[in-house]
Short mmCIF file of C-alpha atoms in Angstrom, two decimals:
data_model
loop_
_atom_site.label_atom_id
_atom_site.label_comp_id
_atom_site.label_asym_id
_atom_site.label_seq_id
_atom_site.Cartn_x
_atom_site.Cartn_y
_atom_site.Cartn_z
CA UNK G 1 5.83 -183.30 -36.11
CA UNK G 2 8.01 -182.61 -33.07
CA UNK G 3 11.40 -181.06 -32.71
CA UNK G 4 14.12 -183.61 -33.47
CA UNK G 5 17.07 -184.10 -31.16
CA UNK G 6 19.46 -182.98 -33.93
CA UNK G 7 17.56 -179.71 -34.44
CA UNK G 8 17.18 -179.15 -30.69
CA UNK G 9 20.96 -179.49 -30.21
CA UNK G 10 21.70 -177.28 -33.22
CA UNK G 11 19.27 -174.64 -32.00
CA UNK G 12 20.74 -174.68 -28.49
CA UNK G 13 24.28 -174.37 -29.88
CA UNK G 14 23.21 -171.39 -31.99
CA UNK G 15 21.47 -169.68 -29.08
CA UNK G 16 24.60 -170.23 -26.95
CA UNK G 17 26.76 -168.72 -29.75
CA UNK G 18 28.96 -171.81 -29.95
CA UNK G 19 31.66 -171.75 -32.63
CA UNK G 20 30.59 -173.05 -36.05
CA UNK G 21 26.96 -173.40 -34.89
CA UNK G 22 25.58 -170.71 -37.17
CA UNK G 23 27.39 -172.16 -40.20
CA UNK G 24 25.93 -175.59 -39.38
CA UNK G 25 22.48 -174.00 -39.04
CA UNK G 26 22.78 -172.37 -42.45
CA UNK G 27 24.04 -175.59 -44.00
CA UNK G 28 21.05 -177.48 -42.60
CA UNK G 29 18.32 -174.97 -43.52
CA UNK G 30 19.58 -173.05 -46.57
CA UNK G 31 17.83 -175.37 -49.02
CA UNK G 32 14.57 -175.02 -47.12
CA UNK G 33 14.73 -171.24 -47.11
CA UNK G 34 15.56 -171.12 -50.83
CA UNK G 35 12.59 -173.41 -51.50
CA UNK G 36 10.27 -171.22 -49.41
CA UNK G 37 11.43 -168.09 -51.23
CA UNK G 38 10.88 -169.69 -54.66
CA UNK G 39 7.53 -171.18 -53.73
CA UNK G 40 6.23 -167.99 -52.12
CA UNK G 41 7.27 -165.85 -55.11
CA UNK G 42 5.80 -168.31 -57.60
CA UNK G 43 2.52 -168.56 -55.71
CA UNK G 44 2.26 -164.78 -55.90
CA UNK G 45 3.00 -164.73 -59.62
CA UNK G 46 6.46 -163.22 -59.20
CA UNK G 47 9.52 -164.42 -61.09
CA UNK G 48 12.62 -163.63 -59.08
CA UNK G 49 16.02 -163.14 -60.70
CA UNK G 50 18.69 -165.15 -58.88
CA UNK G 51 20.19 -162.04 -57.28
CA UNK G 52 16.82 -160.95 -55.82
CA UNK G 53 16.16 -164.49 -54.59
CA UNK G 54 19.55 -164.55 -52.88
CA UNK G 55 18.83 -161.17 -51.29
CA UNK G 56 15.55 -162.49 -49.92
CA UNK G 57 17.24 -165.63 -48.57
CA UNK G 58 19.81 -163.39 -46.87
CA UNK G 59 16.99 -161.26 -45.44
CA UNK G 60 15.41 -164.37 -43.87
CA UNK G 61 18.68 -165.31 -42.18
CA UNK G 62 19.23 -161.73 -41.04
CA UNK G 63 15.79 -161.77 -39.49
CA UNK G 64 16.77 -164.92 -37.60
CA UNK G 65 19.95 -163.34 -36.14
CA UNK G 66 18.59 -159.84 -35.45
CA UNK G 67 18.30 -158.77 -31.84
CA UNK G 68 20.40 -161.59 -30.47
CA UNK G 69 18.46 -164.23 -32.40
CA UNK G 70 15.15 -163.11 -30.89
CA UNK G 71 13.07 -164.99 -33.48
CA UNK G 72 14.86 -168.24 -32.68
CA UNK G 73 14.54 -167.57 -28.95
CA UNK G 74 10.75 -167.24 -29.33
CA UNK G 75 10.50 -170.69 -30.85
CA UNK G 76 8.31 -172.72 -28.42
CA UNK G 77 9.65 -176.07 -29.60
CA UNK G 78 6.14 -177.45 -30.14
CA UNK G 79 6.73 -178.21 -33.82
CA UNK G 80 9.65 -179.10 -35.99
CA UNK G 81 12.24 -176.40 -36.47
CA UNK G 82 11.75 -176.71 -40.23
CA UNK G 83 8.03 -175.91 -39.85
CA UNK G 84 8.80 -172.88 -37.70
CA UNK G 85 11.46 -171.63 -40.11
CA UNK G 86 9.08 -172.09 -43.05
CA UNK G 87 6.51 -169.84 -41.38
CA UNK G 88 9.13 -167.23 -40.49
CA UNK G 89 10.67 -167.33 -44.00
CA UNK G 90 7.29 -167.03 -45.66
CA UNK G 91 6.37 -163.97 -43.56
CA UNK G 92 9.65 -162.28 -44.35
CA UNK G 93 9.31 -163.01 -48.09
CA UNK G 94 5.69 -161.88 -48.26
CA UNK G 95 6.71 -158.63 -46.55
CA UNK G 96 9.66 -158.20 -48.97
CA UNK G 97 7.48 -158.89 -52.02
CA UNK G 98 4.78 -156.50 -50.85
CA UNK G 99 7.38 -153.78 -50.22
CA UNK G 100 8.86 -154.37 -53.68
CA UNK G 101 5.41 -154.18 -55.28
CA UNK G 102 4.62 -150.91 -53.45
CA UNK G 103 7.96 -149.45 -54.54
CA UNK G 104 7.39 -150.55 -58.17
CA UNK G 105 3.89 -149.07 -58.11
CA UNK G 106 5.23 -145.80 -56.80
CA UNK G 107 7.97 -145.74 -59.47
CA UNK G 108 5.34 -146.45 -62.15
CA UNK G 109 3.14 -143.70 -60.81
CA UNK G 110 6.00 -141.22 -60.88
CA UNK G 111 7.00 -142.34 -64.37
CA UNK G 112 3.42 -141.98 -65.61
CA UNK G 113 3.16 -138.52 -64.07
CA UNK G 114 6.36 -137.55 -65.87
CA UNK G 115 4.96 -138.77 -69.18
CA UNK G 116 1.83 -136.69 -68.64
CA UNK G 117 3.85 -133.54 -69.21
CA UNK G 118 2.30 -131.72 -72.10
CA UNK G 119 4.05 -131.50 -75.46
CA UNK G 120 4.62 -127.81 -74.86
CA UNK G 121 6.58 -128.49 -71.71
CA UNK G 122 8.65 -131.12 -73.51
CA UNK G 123 9.37 -128.75 -76.40
CA UNK G 124 10.58 -125.92 -74.22
CA UNK G 125 14.34 -126.26 -74.34
CA UNK G 126 15.40 -123.49 -72.02
CA UNK G 127 14.09 -120.88 -69.70
CA UNK G 128 14.53 -118.06 -72.24
CA UNK G 129 12.16 -119.73 -74.66
CA UNK G 130 9.70 -120.33 -71.85
CA UNK G 131 9.91 -116.68 -70.79
CA UNK G 132 9.18 -115.59 -74.36
CA UNK G 133 6.13 -117.82 -74.39
CA UNK G 134 5.01 -116.56 -70.99
CA UNK G 135 5.32 -112.93 -72.20
CA UNK G 136 2.55 -113.67 -74.71
CA UNK G 137 0.15 -114.66 -71.92
CA UNK G 138 -2.04 -112.60 -69.64
CA UNK G 139 0.08 -111.73 -66.56
CA UNK G 140 -2.11 -113.81 -64.25
CA UNK G 141 -1.88 -116.82 -66.56
CA UNK G 142 1.90 -116.40 -66.80
CA UNK G 143 2.11 -116.28 -63.00
CA UNK G 144 0.07 -119.49 -62.73
CA UNK G 145 2.32 -121.33 -65.24
CA UNK G 146 5.47 -120.06 -63.52
CA UNK G 147 4.27 -121.00 -60.04
CA UNK G 148 3.04 -124.44 -61.04
CA UNK G 149 5.77 -125.61 -63.42
CA UNK G 150 8.81 -123.69 -62.30
CA UNK G 151 8.19 -123.33 -58.59
CA UNK G 152 6.26 -126.58 -58.12
CA UNK G 153 3.40 -124.97 -56.20
CA UNK G 154 0.08 -126.73 -55.76
CA UNK G 155 -3.24 -125.38 -57.04
CA UNK G 156 -4.11 -124.47 -53.45
CA UNK G 157 -0.88 -122.51 -52.98
CA UNK G 158 -1.31 -120.74 -56.32
CA UNK G 159 -4.91 -119.85 -55.53
CA UNK G 160 -3.99 -118.51 -52.12
CA UNK G 161 -1.08 -116.45 -53.48
CA UNK G 162 -3.10 -114.96 -56.36
CA UNK G 163 -6.41 -114.64 -54.47
CA UNK G 164 -8.18 -117.16 -56.68
CA UNK G 165 -10.42 -120.09 -55.77
CA UNK G 166 -8.41 -123.29 -55.89
CA UNK G 167 -10.79 -124.90 -58.39
CA UNK G 168 -10.24 -122.12 -60.91
CA UNK G 169 -6.44 -122.58 -61.06
CA UNK G 170 -6.57 -125.80 -63.10
CA UNK G 171 -8.78 -124.41 -65.89
CA UNK G 172 -6.69 -121.21 -66.06
CA UNK G 173 -3.52 -123.30 -66.28
CA UNK G 174 -5.07 -125.41 -69.03
CA UNK G 175 -6.06 -122.33 -71.04
CA UNK G 176 -2.57 -120.90 -70.60
CA UNK G 177 -1.04 -124.12 -71.91
CA UNK G 178 -3.36 -124.05 -74.92
CA UNK G 179 -2.28 -120.47 -75.70
CA UNK G 180 1.36 -121.49 -75.34
CA UNK G 181 0.83 -124.41 -77.76
CA UNK G 182 -0.81 -122.08 -80.28
CA UNK G 183 2.04 -119.64 -80.03
CA UNK G 184 4.61 -122.38 -80.83
CA UNK G 185 6.04 -122.10 -84.35
CA UNK G 186 4.90 -124.96 -86.57
CA UNK G 187 1.93 -125.87 -84.33
#
């Protein structure tokens, strides 16, 4: 299908920044972009709330106007404008969906890491109680617990600071946690 005269004139008016041209462009292609967003999301197994769909539609139109309408200026006019816009919209939506999935996966990973906190760590209500529990440990074990959980240091950093092999920090931390659990009243 070739570029129609109506679309050619509308495109030229938009590229020349004529008054009301962008509004006419949106009126003409809004339905198409909404359809592409819905279809792309559905084909990827994603159900979009109306607000997210509207955000994605807006992102498509923002892409079209960015950098002085660079995307529209690159249109070679060898197909219909609707075909070109469909391709552009689909690329934008796929990128948006992939970004959203990566962000959701990262949030899930962080949430799952937070739920992996041991019951001892969840039961410790304040630093004083923790210090009492640490006092019952071997000084090196107490240092490892402090450095890992209070200072956020990695096993490598702890090993370097205490002169221990990195692969021995984890087992020592685990033993220290076990001792702390056993020293808890009612455990």
